[in-house]
CSV table of C-alpha atoms and ligand atoms in Angstrom, one decimal:
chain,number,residue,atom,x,y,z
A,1,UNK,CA,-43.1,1.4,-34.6
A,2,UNK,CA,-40.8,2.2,-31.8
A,3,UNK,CA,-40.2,6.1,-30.4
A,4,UNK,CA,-36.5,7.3,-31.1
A,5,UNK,CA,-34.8,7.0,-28.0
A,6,UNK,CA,-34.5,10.1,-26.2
A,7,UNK,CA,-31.3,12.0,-24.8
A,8,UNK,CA,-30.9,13.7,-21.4
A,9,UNK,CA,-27.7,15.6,-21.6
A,10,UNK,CA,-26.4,16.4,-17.6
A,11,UNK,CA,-23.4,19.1,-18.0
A,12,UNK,CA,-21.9,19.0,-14.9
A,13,UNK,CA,-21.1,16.3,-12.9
A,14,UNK,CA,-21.0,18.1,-9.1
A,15,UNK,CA,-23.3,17.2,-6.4
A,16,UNK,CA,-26.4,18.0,-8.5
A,17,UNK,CA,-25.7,16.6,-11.5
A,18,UNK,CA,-24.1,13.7,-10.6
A,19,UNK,CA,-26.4,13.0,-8.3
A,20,UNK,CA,-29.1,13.3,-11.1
A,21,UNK,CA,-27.6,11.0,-13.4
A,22,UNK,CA,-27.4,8.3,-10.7
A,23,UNK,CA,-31.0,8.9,-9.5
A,24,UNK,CA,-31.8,8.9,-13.6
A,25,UNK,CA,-30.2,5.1,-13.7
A,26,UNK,CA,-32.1,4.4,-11.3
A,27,UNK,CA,-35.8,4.8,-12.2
A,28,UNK,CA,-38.3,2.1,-12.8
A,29,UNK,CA,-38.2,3.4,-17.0
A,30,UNK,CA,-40.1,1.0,-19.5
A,31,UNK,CA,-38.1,0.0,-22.1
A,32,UNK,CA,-40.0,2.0,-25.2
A,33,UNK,CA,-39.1,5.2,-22.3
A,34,UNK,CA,-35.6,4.3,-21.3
A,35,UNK,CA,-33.7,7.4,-22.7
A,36,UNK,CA,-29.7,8.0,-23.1
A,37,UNK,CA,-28.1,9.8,-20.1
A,38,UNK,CA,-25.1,11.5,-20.9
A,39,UNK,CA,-22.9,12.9,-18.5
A,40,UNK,CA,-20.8,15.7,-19.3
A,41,UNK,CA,-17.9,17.2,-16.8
A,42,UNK,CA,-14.5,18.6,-17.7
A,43,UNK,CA,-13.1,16.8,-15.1
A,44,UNK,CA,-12.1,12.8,-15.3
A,45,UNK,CA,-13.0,13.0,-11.0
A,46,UNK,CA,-15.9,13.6,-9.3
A,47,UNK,CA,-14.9,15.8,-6.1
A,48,UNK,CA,-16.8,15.6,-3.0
A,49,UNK,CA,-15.9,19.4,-1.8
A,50,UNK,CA,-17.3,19.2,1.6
A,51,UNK,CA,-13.8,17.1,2.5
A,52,UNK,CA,-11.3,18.8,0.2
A,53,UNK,CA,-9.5,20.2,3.8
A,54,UNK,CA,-8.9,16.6,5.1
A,55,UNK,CA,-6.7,16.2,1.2
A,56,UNK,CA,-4.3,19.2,2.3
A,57,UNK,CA,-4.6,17.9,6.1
A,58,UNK,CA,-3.3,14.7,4.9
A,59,UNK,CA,-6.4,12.7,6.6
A,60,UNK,CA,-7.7,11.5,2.8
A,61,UNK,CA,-6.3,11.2,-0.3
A,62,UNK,CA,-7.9,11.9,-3.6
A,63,UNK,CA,-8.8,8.7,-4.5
A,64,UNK,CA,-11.6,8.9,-1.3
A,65,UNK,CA,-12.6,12.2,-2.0
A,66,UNK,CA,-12.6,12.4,-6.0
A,67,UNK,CA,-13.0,9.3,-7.1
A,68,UNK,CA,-13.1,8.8,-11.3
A,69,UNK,CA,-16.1,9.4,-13.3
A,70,UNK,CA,-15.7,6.0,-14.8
A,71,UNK,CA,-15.6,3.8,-11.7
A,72,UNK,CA,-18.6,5.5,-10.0
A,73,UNK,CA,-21.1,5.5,-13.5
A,74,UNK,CA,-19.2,1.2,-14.3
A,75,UNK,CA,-22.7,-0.4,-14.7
A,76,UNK,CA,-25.0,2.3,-14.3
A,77,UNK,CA,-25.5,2.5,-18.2
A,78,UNK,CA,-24.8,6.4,-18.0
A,79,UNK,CA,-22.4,7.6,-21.1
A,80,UNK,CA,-19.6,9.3,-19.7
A,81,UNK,CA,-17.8,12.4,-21.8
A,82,UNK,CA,-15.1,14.2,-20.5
A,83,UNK,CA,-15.3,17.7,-22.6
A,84,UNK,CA,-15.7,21.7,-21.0
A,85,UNK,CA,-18.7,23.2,-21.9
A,86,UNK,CA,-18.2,26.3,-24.1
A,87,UNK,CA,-21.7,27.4,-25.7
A,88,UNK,CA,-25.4,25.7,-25.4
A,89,UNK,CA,-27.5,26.3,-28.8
A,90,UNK,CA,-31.5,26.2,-27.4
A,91,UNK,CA,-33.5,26.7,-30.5
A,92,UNK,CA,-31.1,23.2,-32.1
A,93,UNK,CA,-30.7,22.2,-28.9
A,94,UNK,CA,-27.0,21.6,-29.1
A,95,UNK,CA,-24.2,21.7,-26.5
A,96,UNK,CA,-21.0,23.2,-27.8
A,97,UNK,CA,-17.6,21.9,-26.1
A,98,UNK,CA,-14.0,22.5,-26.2
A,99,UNK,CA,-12.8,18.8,-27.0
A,100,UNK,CA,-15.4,16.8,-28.0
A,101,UNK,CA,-18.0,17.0,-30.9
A,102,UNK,CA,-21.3,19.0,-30.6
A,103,UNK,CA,-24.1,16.8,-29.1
A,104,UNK,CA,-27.7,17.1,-29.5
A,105,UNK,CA,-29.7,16.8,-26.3
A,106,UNK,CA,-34.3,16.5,-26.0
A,107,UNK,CA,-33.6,17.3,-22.4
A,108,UNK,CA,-30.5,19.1,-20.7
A,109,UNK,CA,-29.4,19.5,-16.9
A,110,UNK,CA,-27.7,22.1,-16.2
A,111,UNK,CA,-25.4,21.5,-12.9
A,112,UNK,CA,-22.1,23.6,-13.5
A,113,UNK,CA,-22.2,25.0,-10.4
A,114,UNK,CA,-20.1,28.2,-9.6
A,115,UNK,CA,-16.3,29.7,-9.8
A,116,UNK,CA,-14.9,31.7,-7.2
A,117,UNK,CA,-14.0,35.5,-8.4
A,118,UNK,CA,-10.0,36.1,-7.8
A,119,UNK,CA,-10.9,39.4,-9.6
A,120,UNK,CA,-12.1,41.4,-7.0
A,121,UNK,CA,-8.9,42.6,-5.2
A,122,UNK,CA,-5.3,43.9,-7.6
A,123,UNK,CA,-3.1,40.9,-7.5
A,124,UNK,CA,-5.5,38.8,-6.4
A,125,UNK,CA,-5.3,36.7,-9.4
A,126,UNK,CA,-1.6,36.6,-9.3
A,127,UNK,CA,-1.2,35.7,-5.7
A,128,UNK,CA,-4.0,34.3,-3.8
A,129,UNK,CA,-5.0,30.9,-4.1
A,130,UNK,CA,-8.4,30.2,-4.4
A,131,UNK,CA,-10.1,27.2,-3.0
A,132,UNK,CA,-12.5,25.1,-4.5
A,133,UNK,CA,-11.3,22.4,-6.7
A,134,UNK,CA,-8.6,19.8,-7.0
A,135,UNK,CA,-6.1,21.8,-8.5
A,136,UNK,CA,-6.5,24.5,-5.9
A,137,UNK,CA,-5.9,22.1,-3.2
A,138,UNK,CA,-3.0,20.5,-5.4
A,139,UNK,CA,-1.4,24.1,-5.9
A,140,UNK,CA,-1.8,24.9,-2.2
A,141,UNK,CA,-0.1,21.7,-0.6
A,142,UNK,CA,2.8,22.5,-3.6
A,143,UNK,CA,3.1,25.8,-1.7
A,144,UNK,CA,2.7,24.7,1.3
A,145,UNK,CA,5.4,22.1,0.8
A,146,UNK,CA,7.7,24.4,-0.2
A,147,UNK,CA,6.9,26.8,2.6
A,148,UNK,CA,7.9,23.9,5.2
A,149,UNK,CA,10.9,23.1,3.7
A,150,UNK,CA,11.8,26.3,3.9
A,151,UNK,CA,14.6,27.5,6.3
A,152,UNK,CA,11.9,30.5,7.9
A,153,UNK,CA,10.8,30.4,11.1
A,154,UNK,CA,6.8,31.4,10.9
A,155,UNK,CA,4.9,30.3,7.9
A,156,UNK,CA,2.9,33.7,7.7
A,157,UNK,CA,-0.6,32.9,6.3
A,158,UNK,CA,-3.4,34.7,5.1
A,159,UNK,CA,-7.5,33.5,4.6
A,160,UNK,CA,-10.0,35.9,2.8
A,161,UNK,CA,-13.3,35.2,4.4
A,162,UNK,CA,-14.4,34.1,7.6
A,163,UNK,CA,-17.6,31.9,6.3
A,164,UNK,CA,-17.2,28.1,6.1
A,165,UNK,CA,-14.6,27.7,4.2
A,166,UNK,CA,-12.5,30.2,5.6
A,167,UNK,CA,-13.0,29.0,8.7
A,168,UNK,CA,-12.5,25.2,8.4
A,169,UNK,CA,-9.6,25.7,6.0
A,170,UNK,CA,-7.6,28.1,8.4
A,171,UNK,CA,-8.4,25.4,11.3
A,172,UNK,CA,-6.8,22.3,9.4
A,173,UNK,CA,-3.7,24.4,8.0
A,174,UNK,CA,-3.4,25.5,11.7
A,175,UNK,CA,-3.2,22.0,12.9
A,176,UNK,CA,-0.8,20.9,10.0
A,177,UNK,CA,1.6,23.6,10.5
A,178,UNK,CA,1.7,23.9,13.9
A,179,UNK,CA,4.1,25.7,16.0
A,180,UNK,CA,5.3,27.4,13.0
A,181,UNK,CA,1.8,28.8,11.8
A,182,UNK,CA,0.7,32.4,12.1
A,183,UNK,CA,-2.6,32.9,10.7
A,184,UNK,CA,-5.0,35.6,10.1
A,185,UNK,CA,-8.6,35.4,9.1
A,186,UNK,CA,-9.6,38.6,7.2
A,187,UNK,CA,-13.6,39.8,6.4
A,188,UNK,CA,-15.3,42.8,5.6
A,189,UNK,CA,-18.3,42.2,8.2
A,190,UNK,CA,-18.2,42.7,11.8
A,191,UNK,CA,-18.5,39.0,12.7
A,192,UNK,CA,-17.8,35.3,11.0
A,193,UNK,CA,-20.0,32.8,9.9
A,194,UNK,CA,-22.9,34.6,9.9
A,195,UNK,CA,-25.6,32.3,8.5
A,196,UNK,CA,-23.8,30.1,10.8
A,197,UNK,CA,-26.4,28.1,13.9
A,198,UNK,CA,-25.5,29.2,17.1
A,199,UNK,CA,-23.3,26.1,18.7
A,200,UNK,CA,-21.2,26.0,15.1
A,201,UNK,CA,-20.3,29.8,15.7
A,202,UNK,CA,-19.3,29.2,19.2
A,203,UNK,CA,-17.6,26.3,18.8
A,204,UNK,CA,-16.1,27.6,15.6
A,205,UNK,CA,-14.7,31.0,17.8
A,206,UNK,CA,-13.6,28.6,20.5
A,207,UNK,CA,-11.4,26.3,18.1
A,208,UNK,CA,-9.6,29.7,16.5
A,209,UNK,CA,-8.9,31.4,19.7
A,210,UNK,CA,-7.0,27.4,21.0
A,211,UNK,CA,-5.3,28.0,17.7
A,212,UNK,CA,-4.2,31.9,18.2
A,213,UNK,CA,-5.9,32.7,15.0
A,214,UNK,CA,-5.9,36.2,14.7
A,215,UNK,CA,-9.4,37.7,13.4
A,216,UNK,CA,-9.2,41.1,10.9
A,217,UNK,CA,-13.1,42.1,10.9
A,218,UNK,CA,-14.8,45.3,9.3
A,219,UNK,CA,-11.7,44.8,6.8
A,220,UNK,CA,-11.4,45.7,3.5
A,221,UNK,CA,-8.4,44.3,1.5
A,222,UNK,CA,-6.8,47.0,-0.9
A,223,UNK,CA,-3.9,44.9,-2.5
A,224,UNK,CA,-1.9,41.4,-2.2
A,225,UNK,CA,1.1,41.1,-3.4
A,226,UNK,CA,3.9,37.8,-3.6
A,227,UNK,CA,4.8,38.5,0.1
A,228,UNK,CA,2.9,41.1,1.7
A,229,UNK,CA,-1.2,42.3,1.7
A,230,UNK,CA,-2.4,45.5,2.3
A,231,UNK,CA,-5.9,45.9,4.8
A,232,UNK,CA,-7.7,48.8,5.3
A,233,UNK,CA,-9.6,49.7,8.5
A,234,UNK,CA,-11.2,52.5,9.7
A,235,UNK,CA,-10.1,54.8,6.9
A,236,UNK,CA,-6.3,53.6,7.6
A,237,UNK,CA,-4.3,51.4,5.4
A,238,UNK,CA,-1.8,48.4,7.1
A,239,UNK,CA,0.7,46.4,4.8
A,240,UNK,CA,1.3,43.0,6.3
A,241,UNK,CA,3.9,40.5,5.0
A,242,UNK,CA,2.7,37.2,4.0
A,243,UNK,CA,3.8,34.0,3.1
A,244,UNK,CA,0.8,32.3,1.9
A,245,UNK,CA,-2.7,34.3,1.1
A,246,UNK,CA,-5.8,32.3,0.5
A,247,UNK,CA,-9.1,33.3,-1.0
A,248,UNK,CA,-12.4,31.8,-0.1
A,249,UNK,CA,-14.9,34.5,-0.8
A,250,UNK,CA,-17.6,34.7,-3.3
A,251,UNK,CA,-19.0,32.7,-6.3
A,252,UNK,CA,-19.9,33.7,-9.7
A,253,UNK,CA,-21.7,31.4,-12.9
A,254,UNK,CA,-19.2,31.0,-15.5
A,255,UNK,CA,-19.9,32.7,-18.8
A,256,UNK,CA,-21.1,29.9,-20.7
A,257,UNK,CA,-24.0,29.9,-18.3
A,258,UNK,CA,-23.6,33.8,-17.9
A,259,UNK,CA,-24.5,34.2,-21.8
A,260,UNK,CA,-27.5,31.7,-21.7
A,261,UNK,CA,-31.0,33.3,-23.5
A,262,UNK,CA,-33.0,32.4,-20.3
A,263,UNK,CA,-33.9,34.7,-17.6
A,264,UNK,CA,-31.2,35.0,-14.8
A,265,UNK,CA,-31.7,36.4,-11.1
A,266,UNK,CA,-29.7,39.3,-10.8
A,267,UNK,CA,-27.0,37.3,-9.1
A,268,UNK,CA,-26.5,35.5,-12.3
A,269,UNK,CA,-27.7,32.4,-11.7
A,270,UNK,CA,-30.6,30.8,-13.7
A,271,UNK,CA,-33.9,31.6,-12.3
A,272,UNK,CA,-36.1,28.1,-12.1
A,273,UNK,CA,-39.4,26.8,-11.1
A,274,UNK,CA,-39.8,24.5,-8.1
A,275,UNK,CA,-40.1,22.0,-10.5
A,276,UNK,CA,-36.8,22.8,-11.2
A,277,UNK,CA,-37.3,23.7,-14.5
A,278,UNK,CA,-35.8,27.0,-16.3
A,279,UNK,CA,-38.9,29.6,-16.6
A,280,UNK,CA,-38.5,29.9,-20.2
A,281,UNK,CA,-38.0,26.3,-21.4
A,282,UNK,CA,-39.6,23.2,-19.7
A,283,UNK,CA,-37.3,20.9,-21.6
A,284,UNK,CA,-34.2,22.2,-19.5
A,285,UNK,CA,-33.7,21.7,-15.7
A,286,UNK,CA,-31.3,23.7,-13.3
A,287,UNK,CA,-29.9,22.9,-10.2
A,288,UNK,CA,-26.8,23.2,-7.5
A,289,UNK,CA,-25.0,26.6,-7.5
A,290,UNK,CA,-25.9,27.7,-10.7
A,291,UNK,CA,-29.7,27.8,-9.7
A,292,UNK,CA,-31.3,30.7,-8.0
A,293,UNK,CA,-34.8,28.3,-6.1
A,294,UNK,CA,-37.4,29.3,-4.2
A,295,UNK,CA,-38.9,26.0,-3.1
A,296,UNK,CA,-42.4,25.1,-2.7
A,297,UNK,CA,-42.5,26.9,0.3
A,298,UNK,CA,-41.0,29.8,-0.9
A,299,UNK,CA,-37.5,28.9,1.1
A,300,UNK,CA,-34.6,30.5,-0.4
A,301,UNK,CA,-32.1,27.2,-1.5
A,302,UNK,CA,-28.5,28.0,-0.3
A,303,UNK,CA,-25.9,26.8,-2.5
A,304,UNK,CA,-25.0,23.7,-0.7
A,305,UNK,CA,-24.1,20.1,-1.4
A,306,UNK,CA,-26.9,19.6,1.0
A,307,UNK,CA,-29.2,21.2,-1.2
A,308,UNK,CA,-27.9,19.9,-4.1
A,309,UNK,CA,-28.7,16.0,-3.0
A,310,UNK,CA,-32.0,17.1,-2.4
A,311,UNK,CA,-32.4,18.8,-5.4
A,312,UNK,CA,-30.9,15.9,-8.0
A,313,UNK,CA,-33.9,13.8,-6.5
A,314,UNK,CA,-36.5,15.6,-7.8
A,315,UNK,CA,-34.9,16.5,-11.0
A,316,UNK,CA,-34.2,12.9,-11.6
A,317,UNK,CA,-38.0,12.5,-10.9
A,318,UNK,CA,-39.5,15.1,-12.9
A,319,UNK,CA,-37.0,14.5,-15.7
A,320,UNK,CA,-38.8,11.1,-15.4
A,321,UNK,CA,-42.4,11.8,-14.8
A,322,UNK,CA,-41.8,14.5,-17.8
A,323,UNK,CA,-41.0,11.4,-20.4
A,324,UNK,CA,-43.6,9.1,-19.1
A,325,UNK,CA,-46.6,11.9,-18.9
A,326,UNK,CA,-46.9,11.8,-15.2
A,327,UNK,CA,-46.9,15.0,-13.0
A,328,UNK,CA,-44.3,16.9,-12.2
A,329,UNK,CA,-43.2,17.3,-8.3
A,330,UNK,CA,-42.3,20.7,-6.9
A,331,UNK,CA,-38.8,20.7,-5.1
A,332,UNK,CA,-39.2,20.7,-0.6
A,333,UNK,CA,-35.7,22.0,1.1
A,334,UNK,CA,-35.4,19.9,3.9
A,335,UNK,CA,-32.3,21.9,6.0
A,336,UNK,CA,-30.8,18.9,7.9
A,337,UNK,CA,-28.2,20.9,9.6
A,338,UNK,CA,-24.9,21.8,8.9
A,339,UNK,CA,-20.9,20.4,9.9
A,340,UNK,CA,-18.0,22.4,10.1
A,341,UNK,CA,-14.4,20.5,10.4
A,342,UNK,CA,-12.1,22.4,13.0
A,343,UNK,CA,-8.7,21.2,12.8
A,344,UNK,CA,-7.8,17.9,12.5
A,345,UNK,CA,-9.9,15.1,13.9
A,346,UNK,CA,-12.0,17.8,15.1
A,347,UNK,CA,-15.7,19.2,14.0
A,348,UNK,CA,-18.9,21.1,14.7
A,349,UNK,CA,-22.4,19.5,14.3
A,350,UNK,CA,-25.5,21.2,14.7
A,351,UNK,CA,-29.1,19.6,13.5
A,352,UNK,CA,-32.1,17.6,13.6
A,353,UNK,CA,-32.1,18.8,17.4
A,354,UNK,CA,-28.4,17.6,17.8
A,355,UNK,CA,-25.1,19.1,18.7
A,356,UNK,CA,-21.5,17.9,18.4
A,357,UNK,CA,-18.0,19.0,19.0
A,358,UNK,CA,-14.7,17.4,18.9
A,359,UNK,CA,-14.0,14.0,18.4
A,360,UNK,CA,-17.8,12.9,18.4
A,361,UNK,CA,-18.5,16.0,16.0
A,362,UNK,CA,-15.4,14.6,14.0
A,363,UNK,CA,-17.0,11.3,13.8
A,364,UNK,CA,-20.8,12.4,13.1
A,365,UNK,CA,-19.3,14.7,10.4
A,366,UNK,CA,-17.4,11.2,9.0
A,367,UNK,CA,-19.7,9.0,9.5
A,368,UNK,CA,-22.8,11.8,7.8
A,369,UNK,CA,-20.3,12.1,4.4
A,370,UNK,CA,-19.6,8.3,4.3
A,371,UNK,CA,-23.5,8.1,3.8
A,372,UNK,CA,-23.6,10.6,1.3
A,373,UNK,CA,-20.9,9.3,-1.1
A,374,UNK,CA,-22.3,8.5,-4.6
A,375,UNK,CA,-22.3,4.7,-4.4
A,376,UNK,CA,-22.4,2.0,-2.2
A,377,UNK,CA,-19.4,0.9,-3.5
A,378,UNK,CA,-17.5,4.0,-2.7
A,379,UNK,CA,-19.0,3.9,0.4
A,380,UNK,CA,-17.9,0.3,1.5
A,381,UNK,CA,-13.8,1.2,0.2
A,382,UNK,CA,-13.8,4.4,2.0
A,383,UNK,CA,-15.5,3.3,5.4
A,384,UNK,CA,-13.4,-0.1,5.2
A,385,UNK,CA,-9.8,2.0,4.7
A,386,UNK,CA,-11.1,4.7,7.4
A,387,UNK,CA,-11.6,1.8,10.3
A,388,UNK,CA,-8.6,-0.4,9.4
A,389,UNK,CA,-6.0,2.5,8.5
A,390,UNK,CA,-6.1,3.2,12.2
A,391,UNK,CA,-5.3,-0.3,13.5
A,392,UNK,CA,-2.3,-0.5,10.4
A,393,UNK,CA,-1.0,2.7,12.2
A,394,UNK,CA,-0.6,1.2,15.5
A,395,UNK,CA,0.3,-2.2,14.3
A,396,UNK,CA,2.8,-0.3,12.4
A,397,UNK,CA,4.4,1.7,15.9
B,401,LIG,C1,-14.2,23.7,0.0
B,401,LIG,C2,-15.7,23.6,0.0
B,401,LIG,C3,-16.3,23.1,1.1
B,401,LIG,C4,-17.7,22.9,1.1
B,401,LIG,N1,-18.3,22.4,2.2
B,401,LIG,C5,-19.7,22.2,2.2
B,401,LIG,C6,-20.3,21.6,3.2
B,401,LIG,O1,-19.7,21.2,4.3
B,401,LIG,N2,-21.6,21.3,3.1
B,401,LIG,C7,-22.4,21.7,2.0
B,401,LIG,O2,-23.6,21.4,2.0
B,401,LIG,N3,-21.8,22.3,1.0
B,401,LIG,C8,-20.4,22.6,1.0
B,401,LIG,N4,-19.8,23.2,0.0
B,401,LIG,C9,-20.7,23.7,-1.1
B,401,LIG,C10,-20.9,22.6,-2.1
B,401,LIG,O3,-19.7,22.0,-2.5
B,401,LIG,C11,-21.6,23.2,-3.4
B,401,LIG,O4,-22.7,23.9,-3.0
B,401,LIG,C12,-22.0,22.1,-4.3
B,401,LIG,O5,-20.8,21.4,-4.8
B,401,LIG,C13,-22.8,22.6,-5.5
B,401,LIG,O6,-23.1,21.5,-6.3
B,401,LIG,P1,-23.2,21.8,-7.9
B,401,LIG,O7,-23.6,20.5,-8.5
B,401,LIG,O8,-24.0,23.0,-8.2
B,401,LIG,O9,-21.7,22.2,-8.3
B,401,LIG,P2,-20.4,21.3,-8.2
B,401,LIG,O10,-20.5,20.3,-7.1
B,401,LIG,O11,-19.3,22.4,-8.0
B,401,LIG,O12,-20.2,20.6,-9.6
B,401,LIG,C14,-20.0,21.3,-10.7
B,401,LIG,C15,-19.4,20.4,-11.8
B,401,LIG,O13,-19.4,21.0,-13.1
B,401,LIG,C16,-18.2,20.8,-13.7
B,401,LIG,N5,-18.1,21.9,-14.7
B,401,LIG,C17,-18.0,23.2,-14.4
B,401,LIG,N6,-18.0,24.0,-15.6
B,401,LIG,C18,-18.0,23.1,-16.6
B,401,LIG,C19,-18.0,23.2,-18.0
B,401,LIG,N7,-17.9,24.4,-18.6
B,401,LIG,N8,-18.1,22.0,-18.7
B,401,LIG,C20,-18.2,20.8,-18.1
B,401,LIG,N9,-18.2,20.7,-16.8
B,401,LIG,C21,-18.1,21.8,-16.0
B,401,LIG,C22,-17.2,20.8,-12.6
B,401,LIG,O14,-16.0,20.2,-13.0
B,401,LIG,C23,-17.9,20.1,-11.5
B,401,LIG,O15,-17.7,18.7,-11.5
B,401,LIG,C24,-18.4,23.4,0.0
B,401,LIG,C25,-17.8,23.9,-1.1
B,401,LIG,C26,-16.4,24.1,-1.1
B,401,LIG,C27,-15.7,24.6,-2.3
């Protein structure tokens, strides 16, 4: 008599998730072993996050950067549901969402990855826009529209944070708004990007200074309102005005994960073996933001894509070798470096022993993301519309 089939649930469909379910498709299953992969994400787009600045640069449009669920899992065999995770039952092993049915899983991925906190600050929520997904980047170029067809003379703007995404967002708006930009890069510790390697920081400081963007360190921020932020310093208290505040700080689990009966680092996130599994049950995996991993090595995992990538491999493996009795593999971080974008056709690359800046950085950084896009598919329609957009432009002069 043939087994049941089995069901691997995947909620989220992010860098590690996604990932997972692609690796998942992928694996040489027999066909008394071949289980259902469901994909769960409460988005219709997957969003590559690493390029969301080229969307409100105007160098990509969504379509390269967030392609649709559907077209990247056509043929894969992975079920796709479109539903927001509310609650997760682990003794009936059900997932709970807001627009779909309840669904029963034998083996669930979690891969939710993180929100950022616009709590922190009063009028934060009200006024700053955070960003991270889609709609932040679609609610920012909305304001940013607005600000430029505006009859003022500066466009005054604001970025929380000077890590990454600070950074490399404040860079691109620079470059878009030109002339007319005045921009201020504001952080409680004495320095930015300070897990940053050495040529990225310096290059990074370089590209700000060419772009006169002011640097508020050992800053606290007390208030933002709809035109005007208030930063303390050395027990003294300035109110700037401000036409445009951004917030790139921080990252919290959402609740549903928040709330989960399993044991949770202090930080929140779910604590997991390097097998990837959640310590308390082996039937459920972790990964991406959400997960707080020590690798076999005992190496801290940041919450990257990078990581992520790596991660979905082995979870996709031992997701495997758990259904067809074979050993489990303990997650390796392999750090391959890191990329920073600095203002339009312009980047940072520091790795595997190499460094890049400016155009050549731009097209390592391009030409490293092009690799790394879930399919080949993807990967041939964006790389073909990034070499022959070029020659349409100048055909087009
Ligand atoms: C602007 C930006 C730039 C970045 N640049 C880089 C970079 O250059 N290099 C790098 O390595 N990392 C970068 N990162 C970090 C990187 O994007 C994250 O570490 C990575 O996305 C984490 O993967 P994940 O799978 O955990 O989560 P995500 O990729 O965030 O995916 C989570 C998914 O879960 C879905 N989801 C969330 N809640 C629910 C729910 N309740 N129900 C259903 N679905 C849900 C979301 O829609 C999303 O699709 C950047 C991040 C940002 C925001």
């Amino acid at each position: 008599m043939s087994q049941p089939t089995q069901r691997i649930c995947i909620l989220g469909g992010g860098f590690g998730g996604l990932y997972t379910a692609l690796r998942l498709s992928e694996l040489p299953w027999t066909r008394s072993q071949q289980p259902e992969i469901v994909l769960i994400d409460k988005s219709d787009r997957f969003l590559f996050s690493p390029l969301l600045y080229e969307l409100v640069s105007g160098e990509m449009q969504t379509w390269e950067i967030a392609p649709p669920f559907e077209e990247i899992l056509a043929g894969t065999g992975i079920r796709f549901e479109r539903a927001t995770a509310t609650d997760i039952d682990l003794q009936s092993q059900a997932i709970y969402c807001e627009e779909a049915p309840a669904l029963n899983y034998d083996y669930l991925v979690l891969a939710m990855g993180g929100k950022t906190p616009v709590d922190l600050v009063p009028g934060a929520r009200e006024h700053a826009i955070p960003f991270r997904s889609l709609s932040d980047a679609y609610r920012l170029q909305e304001r940013l529209r607005l600000l430029e067809q505006s009859d003022r003379e500066f466009i005054r703007v604001a970025v929380v944070g000077g890590g990454y995404s600070g950074v490399e967002v404040a860079c691109k708006l620079a470059d878009r708004l030109g002339d007319r930009g005045r921009f201020r890069i504001i952080d409680r510790g004495s320095e930015i990007l300070r897990q940053s390697a050495e040529f990225n920081r310096k290059t990074a400081q370089a590209a700000l200074e060419a772009r006169h963007i002011w640097l508020d360190l050992d800053t606290e921020i007390e208030n933002i309102t709809a035109d005007s932020i208030a930063l303390g310093f050395k027990n003294q208290v300035d109110t700037i005005p401000v036409d445009l505040v951004l917030w790139t700080v921080g990252t919290k689990v959402s609740d549903a994960i928040k709330n989960l009966d399993l044991e949770h680092h202090q930080s929140g996130q779910i604590a997991i073996a390097p097998t990837l599994q959640t310590t308390q049950r082996p039937e459920i995996f972790a990964l991406g933001d959400l997960a707080a991993c020590h690798d076999i090595n005992q190496q801290q995992v940041p919450p990257t894509a990078q990581a992520a990538i790596q991660q979905a491999d082995y979870c996709a493996w031992n997701l495997w070798a758990t259904i067809a009795n074979r050993p489990l593999l303990p997650f390796r971080y392999q750090p391959l470096g890191e990329m920073m974008a600095l203002g339009i056709q312009n980047a940072t690359v520091s790795g595997l022993g190499m460094q890049f800046d400016g155009t050549l950085g731009h097209l390592a950084r391009r030409a490293a993301y092009l690799y790394r896009l879930p399919t080949l598919k993807h990967r041939l329609t964006v790389g073909f519309n990034w070499v022959t957009q070029p020659i349409l432009e100048l055909l087009s002069q």
